[in-house]
Coordinates of N, CA and C in Angstrom, one line a residue:
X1 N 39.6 85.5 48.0 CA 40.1 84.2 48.5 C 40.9 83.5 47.4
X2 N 41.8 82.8 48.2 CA 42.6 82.0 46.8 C 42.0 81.2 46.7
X3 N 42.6 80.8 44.7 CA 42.1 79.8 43.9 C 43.3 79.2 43.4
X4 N 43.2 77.6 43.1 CA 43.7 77.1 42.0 C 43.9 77.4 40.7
X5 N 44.4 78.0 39.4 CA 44.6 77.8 38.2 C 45.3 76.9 37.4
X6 N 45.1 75.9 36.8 CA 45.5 75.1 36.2 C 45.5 75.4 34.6
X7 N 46.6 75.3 34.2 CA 46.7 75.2 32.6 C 47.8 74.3 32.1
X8 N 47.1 73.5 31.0 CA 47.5 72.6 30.8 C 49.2 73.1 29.5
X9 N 49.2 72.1 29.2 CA 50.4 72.4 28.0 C 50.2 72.2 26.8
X10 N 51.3 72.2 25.6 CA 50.5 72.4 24.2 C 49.7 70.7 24.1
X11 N 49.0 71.0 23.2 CA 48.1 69.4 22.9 C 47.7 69.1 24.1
X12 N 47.6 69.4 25.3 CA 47.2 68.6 26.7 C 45.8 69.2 26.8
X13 N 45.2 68.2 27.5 CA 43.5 68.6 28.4 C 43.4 68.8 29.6
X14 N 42.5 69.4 30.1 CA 43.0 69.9 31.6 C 43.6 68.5 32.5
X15 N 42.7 67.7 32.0 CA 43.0 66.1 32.7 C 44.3 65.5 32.8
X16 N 45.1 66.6 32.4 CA 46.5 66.4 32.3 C 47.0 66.0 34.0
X17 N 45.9 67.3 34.6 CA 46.1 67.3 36.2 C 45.3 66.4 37.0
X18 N 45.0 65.9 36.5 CA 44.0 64.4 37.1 C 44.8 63.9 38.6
X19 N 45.8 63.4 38.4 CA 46.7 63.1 39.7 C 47.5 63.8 40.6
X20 N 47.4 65.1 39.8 CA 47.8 66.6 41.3 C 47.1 67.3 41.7
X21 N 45.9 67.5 41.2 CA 45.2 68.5 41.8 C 44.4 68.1 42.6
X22 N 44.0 67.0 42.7 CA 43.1 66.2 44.0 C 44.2 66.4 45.7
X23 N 45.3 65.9 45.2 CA 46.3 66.3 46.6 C 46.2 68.2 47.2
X24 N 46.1 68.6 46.7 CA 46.1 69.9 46.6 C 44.9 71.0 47.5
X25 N 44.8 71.7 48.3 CA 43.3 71.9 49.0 C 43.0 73.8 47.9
X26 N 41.6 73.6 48.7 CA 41.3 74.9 47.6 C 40.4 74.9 46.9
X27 N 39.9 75.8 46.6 CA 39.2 76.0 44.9 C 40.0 75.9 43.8
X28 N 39.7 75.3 42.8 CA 40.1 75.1 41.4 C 39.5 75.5 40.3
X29 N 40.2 76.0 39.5 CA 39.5 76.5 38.3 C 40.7 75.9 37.2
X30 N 40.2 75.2 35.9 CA 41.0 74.1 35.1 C 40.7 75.3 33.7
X31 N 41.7 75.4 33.1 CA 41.5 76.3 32.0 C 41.8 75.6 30.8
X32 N 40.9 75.5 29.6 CA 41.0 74.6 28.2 C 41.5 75.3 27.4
X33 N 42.4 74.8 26.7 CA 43.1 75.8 25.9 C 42.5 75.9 24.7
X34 N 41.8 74.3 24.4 CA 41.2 74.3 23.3 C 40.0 75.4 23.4
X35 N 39.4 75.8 23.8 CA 38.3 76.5 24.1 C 38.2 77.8 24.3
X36 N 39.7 78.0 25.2 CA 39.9 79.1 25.4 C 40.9 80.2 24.1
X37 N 41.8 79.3 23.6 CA 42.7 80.2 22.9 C 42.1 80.3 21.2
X38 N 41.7 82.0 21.2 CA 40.9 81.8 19.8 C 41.4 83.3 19.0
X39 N 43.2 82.6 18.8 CA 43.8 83.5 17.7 C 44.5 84.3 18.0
X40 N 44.4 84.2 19.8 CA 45.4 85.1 20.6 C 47.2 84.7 19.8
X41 N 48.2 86.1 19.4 CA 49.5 86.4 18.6 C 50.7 85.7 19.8
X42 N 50.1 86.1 21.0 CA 51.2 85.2 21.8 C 51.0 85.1 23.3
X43 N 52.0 84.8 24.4 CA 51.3 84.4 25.7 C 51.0 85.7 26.3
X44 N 51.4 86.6 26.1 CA 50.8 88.0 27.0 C 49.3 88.4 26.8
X45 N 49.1 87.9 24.6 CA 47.8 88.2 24.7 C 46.7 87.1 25.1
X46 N 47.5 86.0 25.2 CA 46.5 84.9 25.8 C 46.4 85.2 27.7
X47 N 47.4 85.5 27.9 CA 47.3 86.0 29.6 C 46.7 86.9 29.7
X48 N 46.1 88.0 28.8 CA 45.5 88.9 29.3 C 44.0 88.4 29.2
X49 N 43.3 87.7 28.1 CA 42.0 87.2 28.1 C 41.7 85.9 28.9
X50 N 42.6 85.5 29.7 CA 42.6 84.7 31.1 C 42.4 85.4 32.0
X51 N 43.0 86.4 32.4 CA 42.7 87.3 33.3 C 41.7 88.4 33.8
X52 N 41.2 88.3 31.8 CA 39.9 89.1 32.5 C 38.6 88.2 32.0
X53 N 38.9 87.1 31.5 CA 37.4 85.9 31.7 C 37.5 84.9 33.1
X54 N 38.3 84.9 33.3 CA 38.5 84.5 35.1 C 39.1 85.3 36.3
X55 N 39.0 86.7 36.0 CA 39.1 87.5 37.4 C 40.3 86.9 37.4
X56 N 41.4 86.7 37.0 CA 42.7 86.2 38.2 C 43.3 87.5 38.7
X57 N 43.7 87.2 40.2 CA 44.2 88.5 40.5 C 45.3 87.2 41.7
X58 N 45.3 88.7 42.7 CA 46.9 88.8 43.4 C 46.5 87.2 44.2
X59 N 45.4 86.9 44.1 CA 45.1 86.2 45.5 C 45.3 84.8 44.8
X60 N 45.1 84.8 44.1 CA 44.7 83.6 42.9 C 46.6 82.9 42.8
X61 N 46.9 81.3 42.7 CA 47.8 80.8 42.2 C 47.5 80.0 40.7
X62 N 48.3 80.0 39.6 CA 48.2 79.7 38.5 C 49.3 78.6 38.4
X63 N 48.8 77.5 37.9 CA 49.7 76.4 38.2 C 49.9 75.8 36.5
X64 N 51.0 76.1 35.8 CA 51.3 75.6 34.8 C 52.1 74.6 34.2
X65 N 51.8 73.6 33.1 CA 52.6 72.5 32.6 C 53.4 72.6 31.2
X66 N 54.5 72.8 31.1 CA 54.7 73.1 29.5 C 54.6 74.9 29.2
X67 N 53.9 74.4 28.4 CA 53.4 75.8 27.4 C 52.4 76.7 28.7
X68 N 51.6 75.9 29.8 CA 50.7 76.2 30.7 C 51.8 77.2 31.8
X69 N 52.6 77.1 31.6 CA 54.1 77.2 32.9 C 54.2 79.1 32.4
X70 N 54.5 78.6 31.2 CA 55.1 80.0 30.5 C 53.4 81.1 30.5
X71 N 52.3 80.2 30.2 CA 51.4 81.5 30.3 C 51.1 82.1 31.8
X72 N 50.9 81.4 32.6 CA 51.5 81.4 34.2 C 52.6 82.4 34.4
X73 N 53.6 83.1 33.8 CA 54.4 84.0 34.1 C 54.0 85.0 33.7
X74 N 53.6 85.0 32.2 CA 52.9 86.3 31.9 C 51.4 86.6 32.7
X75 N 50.7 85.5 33.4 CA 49.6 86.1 34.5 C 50.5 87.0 35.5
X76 N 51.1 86.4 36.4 CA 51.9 86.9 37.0 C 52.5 88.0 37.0
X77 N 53.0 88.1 35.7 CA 53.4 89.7 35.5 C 52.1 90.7 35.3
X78 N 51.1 90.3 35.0 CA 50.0 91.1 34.6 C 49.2 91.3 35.8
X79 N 48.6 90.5 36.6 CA 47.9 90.1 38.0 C 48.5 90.0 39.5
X80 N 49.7 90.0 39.5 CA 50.5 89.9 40.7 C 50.6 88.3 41.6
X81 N 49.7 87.8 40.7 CA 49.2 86.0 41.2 C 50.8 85.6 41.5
X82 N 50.7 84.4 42.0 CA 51.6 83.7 42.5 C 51.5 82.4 41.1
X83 N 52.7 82.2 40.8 CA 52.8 81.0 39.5 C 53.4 80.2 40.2
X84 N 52.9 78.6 39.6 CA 54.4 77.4 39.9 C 54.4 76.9 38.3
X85 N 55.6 76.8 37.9 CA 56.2 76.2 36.4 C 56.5 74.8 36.8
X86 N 55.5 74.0 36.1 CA 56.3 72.5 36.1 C 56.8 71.8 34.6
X87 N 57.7 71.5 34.7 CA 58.2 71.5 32.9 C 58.0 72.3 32.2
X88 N 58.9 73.8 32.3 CA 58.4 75.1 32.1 C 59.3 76.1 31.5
X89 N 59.4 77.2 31.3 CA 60.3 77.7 31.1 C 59.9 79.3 30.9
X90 N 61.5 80.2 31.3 CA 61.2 81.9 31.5 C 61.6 82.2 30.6
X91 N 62.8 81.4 29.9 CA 63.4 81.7 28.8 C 63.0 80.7 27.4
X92 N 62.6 81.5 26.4 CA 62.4 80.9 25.2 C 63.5 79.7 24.4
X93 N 64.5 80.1 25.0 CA 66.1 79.6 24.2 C 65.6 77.8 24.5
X94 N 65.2 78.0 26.1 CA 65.1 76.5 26.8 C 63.8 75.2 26.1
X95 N 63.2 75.8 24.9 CA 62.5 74.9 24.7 C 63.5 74.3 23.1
X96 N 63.4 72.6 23.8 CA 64.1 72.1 22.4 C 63.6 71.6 21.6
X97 N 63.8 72.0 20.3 CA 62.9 71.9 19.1 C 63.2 70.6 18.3
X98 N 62.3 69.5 17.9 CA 62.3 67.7 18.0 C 63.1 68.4 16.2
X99 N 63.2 69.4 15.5 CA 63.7 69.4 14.3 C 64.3 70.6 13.8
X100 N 65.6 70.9 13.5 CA 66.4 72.2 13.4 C 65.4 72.9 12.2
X101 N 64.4 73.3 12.7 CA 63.1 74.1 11.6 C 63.3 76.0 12.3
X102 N 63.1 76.7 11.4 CA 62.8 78.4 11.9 C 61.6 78.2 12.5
X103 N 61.2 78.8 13.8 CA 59.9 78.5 14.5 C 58.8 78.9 13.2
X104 N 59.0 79.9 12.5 CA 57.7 79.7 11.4 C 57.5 79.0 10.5
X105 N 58.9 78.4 10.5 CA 58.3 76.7 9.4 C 57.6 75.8 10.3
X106 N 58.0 75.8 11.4 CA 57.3 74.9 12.3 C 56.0 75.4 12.2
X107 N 56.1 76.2 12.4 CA 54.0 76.6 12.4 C 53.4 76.7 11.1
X108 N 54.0 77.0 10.1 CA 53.2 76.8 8.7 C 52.9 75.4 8.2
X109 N 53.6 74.7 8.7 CA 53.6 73.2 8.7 C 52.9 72.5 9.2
X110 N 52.7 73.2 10.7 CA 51.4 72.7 11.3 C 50.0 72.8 10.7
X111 N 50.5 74.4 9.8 CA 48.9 75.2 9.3 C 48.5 74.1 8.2
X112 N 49.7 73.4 7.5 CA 48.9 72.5 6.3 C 49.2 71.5 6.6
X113 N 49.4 71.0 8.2 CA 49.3 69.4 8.4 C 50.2 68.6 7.9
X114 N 51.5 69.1 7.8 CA 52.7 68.4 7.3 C 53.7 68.2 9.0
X115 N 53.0 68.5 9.9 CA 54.4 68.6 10.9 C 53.6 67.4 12.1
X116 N 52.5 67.7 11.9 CA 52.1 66.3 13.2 C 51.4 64.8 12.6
X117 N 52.5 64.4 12.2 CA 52.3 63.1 11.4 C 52.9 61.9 11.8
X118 N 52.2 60.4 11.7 CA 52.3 59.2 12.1 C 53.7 58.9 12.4
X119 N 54.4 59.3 11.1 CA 55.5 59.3 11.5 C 56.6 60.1 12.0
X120 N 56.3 61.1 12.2 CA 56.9 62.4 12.8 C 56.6 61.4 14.7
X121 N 55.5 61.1 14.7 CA 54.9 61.0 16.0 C 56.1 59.6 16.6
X122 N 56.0 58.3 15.4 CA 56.8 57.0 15.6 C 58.2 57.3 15.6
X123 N 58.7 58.7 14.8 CA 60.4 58.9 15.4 C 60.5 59.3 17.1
X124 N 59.7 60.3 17.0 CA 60.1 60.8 18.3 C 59.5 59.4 19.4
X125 N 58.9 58.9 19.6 CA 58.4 57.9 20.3 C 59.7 56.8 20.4
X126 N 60.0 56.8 19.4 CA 61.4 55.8 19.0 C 63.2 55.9 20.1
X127 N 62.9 57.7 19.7 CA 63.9 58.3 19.6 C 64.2 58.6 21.2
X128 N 62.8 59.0 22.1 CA 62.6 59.7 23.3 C 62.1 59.2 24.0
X129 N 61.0 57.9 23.8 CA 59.7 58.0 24.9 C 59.6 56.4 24.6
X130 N 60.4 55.5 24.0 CA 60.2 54.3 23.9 C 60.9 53.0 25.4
X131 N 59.6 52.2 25.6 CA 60.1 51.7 27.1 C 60.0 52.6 28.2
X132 N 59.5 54.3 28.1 CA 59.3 55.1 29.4 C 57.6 54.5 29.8
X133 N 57.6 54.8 31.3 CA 56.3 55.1 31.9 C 55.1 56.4 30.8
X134 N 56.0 57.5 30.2 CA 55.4 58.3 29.8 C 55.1 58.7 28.0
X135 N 55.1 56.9 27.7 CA 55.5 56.3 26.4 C 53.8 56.9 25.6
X136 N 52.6 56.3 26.5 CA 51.3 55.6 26.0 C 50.9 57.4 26.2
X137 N 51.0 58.6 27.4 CA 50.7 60.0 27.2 C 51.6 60.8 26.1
X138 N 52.0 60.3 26.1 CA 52.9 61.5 25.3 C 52.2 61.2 23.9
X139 N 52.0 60.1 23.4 CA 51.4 59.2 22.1 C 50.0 60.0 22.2
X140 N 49.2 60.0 23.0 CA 48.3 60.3 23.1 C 47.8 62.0 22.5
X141 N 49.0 62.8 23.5 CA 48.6 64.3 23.4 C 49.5 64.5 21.6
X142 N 50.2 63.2 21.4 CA 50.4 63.8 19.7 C 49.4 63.8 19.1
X143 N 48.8 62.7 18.8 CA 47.6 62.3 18.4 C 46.2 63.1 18.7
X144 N 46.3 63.9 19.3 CA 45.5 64.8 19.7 C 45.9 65.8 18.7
X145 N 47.1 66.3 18.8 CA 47.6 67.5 17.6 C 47.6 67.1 16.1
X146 N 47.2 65.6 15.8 CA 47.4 65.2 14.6 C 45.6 65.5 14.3
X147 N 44.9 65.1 15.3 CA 43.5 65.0 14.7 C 42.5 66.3 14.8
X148 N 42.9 67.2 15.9 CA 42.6 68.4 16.0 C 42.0 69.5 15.4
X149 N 41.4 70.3 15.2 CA 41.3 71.7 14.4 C 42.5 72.2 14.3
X150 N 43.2 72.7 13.1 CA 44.3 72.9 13.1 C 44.7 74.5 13.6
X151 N 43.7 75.1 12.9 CA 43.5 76.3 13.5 C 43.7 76.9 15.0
X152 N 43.2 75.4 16.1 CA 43.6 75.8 17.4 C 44.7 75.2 17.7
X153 N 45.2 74.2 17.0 CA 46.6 73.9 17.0 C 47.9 75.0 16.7
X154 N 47.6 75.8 15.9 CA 48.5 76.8 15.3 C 48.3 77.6 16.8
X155 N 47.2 78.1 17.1 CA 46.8 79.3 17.9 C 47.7 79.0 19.5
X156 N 47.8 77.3 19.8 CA 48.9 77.4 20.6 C 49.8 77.3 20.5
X157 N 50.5 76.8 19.3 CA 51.8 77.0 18.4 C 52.5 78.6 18.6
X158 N 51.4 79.6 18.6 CA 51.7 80.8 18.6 C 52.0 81.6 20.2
X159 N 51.0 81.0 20.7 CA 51.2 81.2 22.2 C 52.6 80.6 23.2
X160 N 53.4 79.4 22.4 CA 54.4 78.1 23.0 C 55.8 79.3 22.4
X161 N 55.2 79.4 20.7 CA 57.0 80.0 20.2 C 56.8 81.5 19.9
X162 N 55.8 82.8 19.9 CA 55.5 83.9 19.3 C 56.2 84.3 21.0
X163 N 57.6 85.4 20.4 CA 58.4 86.2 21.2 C 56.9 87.3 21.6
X164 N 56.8 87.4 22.8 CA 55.8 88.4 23.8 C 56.0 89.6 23.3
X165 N 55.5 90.8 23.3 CA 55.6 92.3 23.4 C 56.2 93.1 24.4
X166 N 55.8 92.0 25.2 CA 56.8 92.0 27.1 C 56.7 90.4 27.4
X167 N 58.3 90.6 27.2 CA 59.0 89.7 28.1 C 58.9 89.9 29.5
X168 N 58.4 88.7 29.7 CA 58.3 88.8 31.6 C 59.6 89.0 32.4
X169 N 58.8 90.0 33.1 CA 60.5 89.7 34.5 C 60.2 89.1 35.6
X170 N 59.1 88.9 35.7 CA 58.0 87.7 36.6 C 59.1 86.6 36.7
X171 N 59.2 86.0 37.6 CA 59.8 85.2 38.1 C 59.0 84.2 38.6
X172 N 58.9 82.6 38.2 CA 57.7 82.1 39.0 C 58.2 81.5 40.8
X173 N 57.1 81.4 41.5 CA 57.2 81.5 43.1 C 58.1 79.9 43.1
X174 N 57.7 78.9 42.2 CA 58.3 77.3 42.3 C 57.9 76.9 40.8
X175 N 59.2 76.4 40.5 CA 59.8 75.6 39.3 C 60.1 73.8 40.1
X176 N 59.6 73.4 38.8 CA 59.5 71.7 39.3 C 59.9 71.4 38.0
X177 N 60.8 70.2 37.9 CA 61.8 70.2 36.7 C 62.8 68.7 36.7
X178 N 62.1 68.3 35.9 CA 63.4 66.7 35.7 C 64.5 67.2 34.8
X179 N 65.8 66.4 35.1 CA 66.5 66.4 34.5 C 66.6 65.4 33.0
X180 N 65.5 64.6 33.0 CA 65.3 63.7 31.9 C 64.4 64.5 31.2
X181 N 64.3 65.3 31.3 CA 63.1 66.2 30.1 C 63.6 66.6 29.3
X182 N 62.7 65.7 27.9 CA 63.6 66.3 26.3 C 62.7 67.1 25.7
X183 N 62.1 67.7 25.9 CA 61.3 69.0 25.4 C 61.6 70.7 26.1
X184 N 61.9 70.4 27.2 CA 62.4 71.7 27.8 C 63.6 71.8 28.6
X185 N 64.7 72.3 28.4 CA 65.7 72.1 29.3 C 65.9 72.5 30.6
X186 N 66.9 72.3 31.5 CA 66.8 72.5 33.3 C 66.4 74.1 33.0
X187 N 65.9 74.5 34.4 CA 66.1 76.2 34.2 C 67.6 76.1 34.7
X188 N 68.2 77.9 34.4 CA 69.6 78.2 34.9 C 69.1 78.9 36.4
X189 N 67.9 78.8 36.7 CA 67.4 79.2 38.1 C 67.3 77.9 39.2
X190 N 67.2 78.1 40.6 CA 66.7 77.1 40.8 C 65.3 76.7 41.0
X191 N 65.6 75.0 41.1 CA 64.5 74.7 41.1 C 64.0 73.3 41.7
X192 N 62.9 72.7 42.0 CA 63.1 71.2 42.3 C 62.9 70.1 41.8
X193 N 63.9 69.4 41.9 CA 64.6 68.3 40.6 C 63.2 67.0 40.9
X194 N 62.6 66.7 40.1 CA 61.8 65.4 40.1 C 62.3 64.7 39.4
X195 N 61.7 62.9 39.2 CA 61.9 62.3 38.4 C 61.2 62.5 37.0
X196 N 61.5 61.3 36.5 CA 60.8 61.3 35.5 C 61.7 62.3 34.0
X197 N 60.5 62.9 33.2 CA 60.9 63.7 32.1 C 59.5 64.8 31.7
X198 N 59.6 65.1 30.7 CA 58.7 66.3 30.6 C 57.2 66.0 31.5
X199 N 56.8 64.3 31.5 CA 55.5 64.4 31.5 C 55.6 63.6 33.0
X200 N 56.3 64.1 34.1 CA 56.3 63.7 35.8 C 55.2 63.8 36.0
X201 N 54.4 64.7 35.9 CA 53.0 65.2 36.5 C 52.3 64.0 36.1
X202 N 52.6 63.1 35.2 CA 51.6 61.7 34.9 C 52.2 60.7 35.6
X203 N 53.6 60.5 35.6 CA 54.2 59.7 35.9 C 55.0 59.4 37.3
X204 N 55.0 60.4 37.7 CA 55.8 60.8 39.3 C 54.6 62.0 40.0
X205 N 53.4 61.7 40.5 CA 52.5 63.2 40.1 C 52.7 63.5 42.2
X206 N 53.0 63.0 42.8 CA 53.2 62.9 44.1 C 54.4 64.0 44.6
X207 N 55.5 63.9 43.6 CA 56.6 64.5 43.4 C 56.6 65.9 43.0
X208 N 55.4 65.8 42.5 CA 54.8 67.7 41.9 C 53.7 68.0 42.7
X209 N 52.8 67.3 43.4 CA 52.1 67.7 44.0 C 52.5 68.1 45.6
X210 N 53.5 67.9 46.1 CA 54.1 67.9 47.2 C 55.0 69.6 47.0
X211 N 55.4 69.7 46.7 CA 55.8 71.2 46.6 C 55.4 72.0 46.2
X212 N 54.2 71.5 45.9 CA 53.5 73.1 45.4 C 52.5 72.9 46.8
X213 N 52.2 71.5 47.4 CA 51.4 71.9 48.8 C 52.3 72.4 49.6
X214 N 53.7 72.5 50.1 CA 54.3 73.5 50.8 C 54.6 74.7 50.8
X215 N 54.2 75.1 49.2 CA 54.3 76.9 48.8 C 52.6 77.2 49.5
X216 N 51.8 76.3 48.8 CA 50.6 76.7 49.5 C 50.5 76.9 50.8
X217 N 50.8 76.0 51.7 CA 51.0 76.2 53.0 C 51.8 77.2 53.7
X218 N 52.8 77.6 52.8 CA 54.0 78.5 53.4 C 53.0 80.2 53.7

C-alpha cells in the first residue's frame, strides 16, 4: 500500500510539514534527519539506509524539502518510489551558496563552529529574509544549526553538498518551486511556480499541498 515519506531539509524538523501533510490522505511516515543521519558520505548513502530502515519501495511516495527533495531522488533511483521536490534540486550547480567558500571550507567551518554564527545568521536575515512572512522560520532553523551537535550538522552538510557515487537520472514525478527562492535556484525542468521563496511550505503551504494531492490522485 502506498505511504507518505516526508523529509525534511538541512537544519529542518519533520514539523517543517506541519501545514501539508494534514491536507494530504494516506499513511505517513516523517523521517528525522537528526536521528537518522549518523555519518552517512552523501545522499545515495543516506538513501540507501532510508530504504532499508523504512521498507520504501515502488509503492511508497517520498516527499522532500530542500536538502529532503534531493534525498527523495536518490530513493527514487534506488526504490522505484514516486518523489515530489519542493525547493529542491537534480542538479548540484542550483544550490546558491550565502558565501563564495569551496564546499569543504564550508564544512570544516561548520566542523569548528565558525560558519553558523549570530552574525553570519543577522547578514543573511538582513540581506534575504528581512520584512518576509518567512523572516521568524528561517531564524529559527539557523539557530537550530548554531546550537546543534555539530557532528550531525556536518553529517547533513555532507548529504546537501558531497557529489553522489551515482548521480541520479531519477527524475522527480512533481517539482514545486518559487521564483523568489534564494537558496536554490528555478529548475531548467519544469515545474510548478508557487509563491513565496525557499520556505512556501510555511508560508504559502496550500500552494504545495494541492499538487502533490493531484499527483496523488492522478
Amino acid at each position: 500500500h502506498m505511504r507518505l515519506v516526508f523529509i525534511p531539509g538541512l537544519g529542518e524538523n519533520p514539523d517543517v510539514f506541519d501545514l501539508v501533510a494534514p491536507a494530504l490522505p494516506g499513511e505517513k511516515v516523517f523521517i528525522d534527519n537528526w536521528k537518522e543521519l549518523h555519518g552517512q558520505r552523501n545522499a545515495m548513502d543516506y538513501a540507501r539506509h532510508l530504504a532499508t530502515k523504512f521498507q520504501i519501495n515502488k509503492d511508497d511516495v517520498v516527499i522532500g524539502h530542500s536538502m529532503g527533495g534531493w534525498v527523495a531522488i536518490h530513493l527514487k533511483q534506488l526504490t522505484g518510489c514516486r518523489a515530489v521536490q519542493i525547493a529542491s534540486w537534480t542538479n548540484q550547480k542550483k544550490i546558491i551558496r550565502p558565501f563564495p567558500l569551496p564546499d569543504w571550507l564550508s564544512v570544516t567551518l561548520a566542523r569548528l563552529g565558525l560558519y553558523f554564527l549570530p552574525s553570519v545568521r543577522n547578514l543573511l536575515v538582513r540581506k534575504n529574509y528581512e520584512g518576509k512572512p518567512s523572516r521568524d522560520f528561517f531564524i529559527s532553523v539557523f539557530n537550530r544549526l548554531m546550537s546543534a551537535d555539530r557532528t550531525k550538522v556536518v553529517a547533513q552538510l555532507h548529504v546537501l553538498l558531497n557529489q553522489t557515487a551515482l548521480s541520479p537520472e531519477a527524475q522527480p514525478d512533481l517539482r514545486i518551486h518559487a521564483k523568489g527562492d534564494l537558496l536554490i535556484s528555478v529548475p531548467d525542468e519544469p515545474f510548478i511556480e508557487v509563491l513565496g521563496d525557499h520556505f512556501t511550505i510555511i508560508t504559502h503551504p496550500e500552494s504545495v499541498s494541492g499538487p502533490i494531492a493531484e499527483i496523488l490522485a492522478g
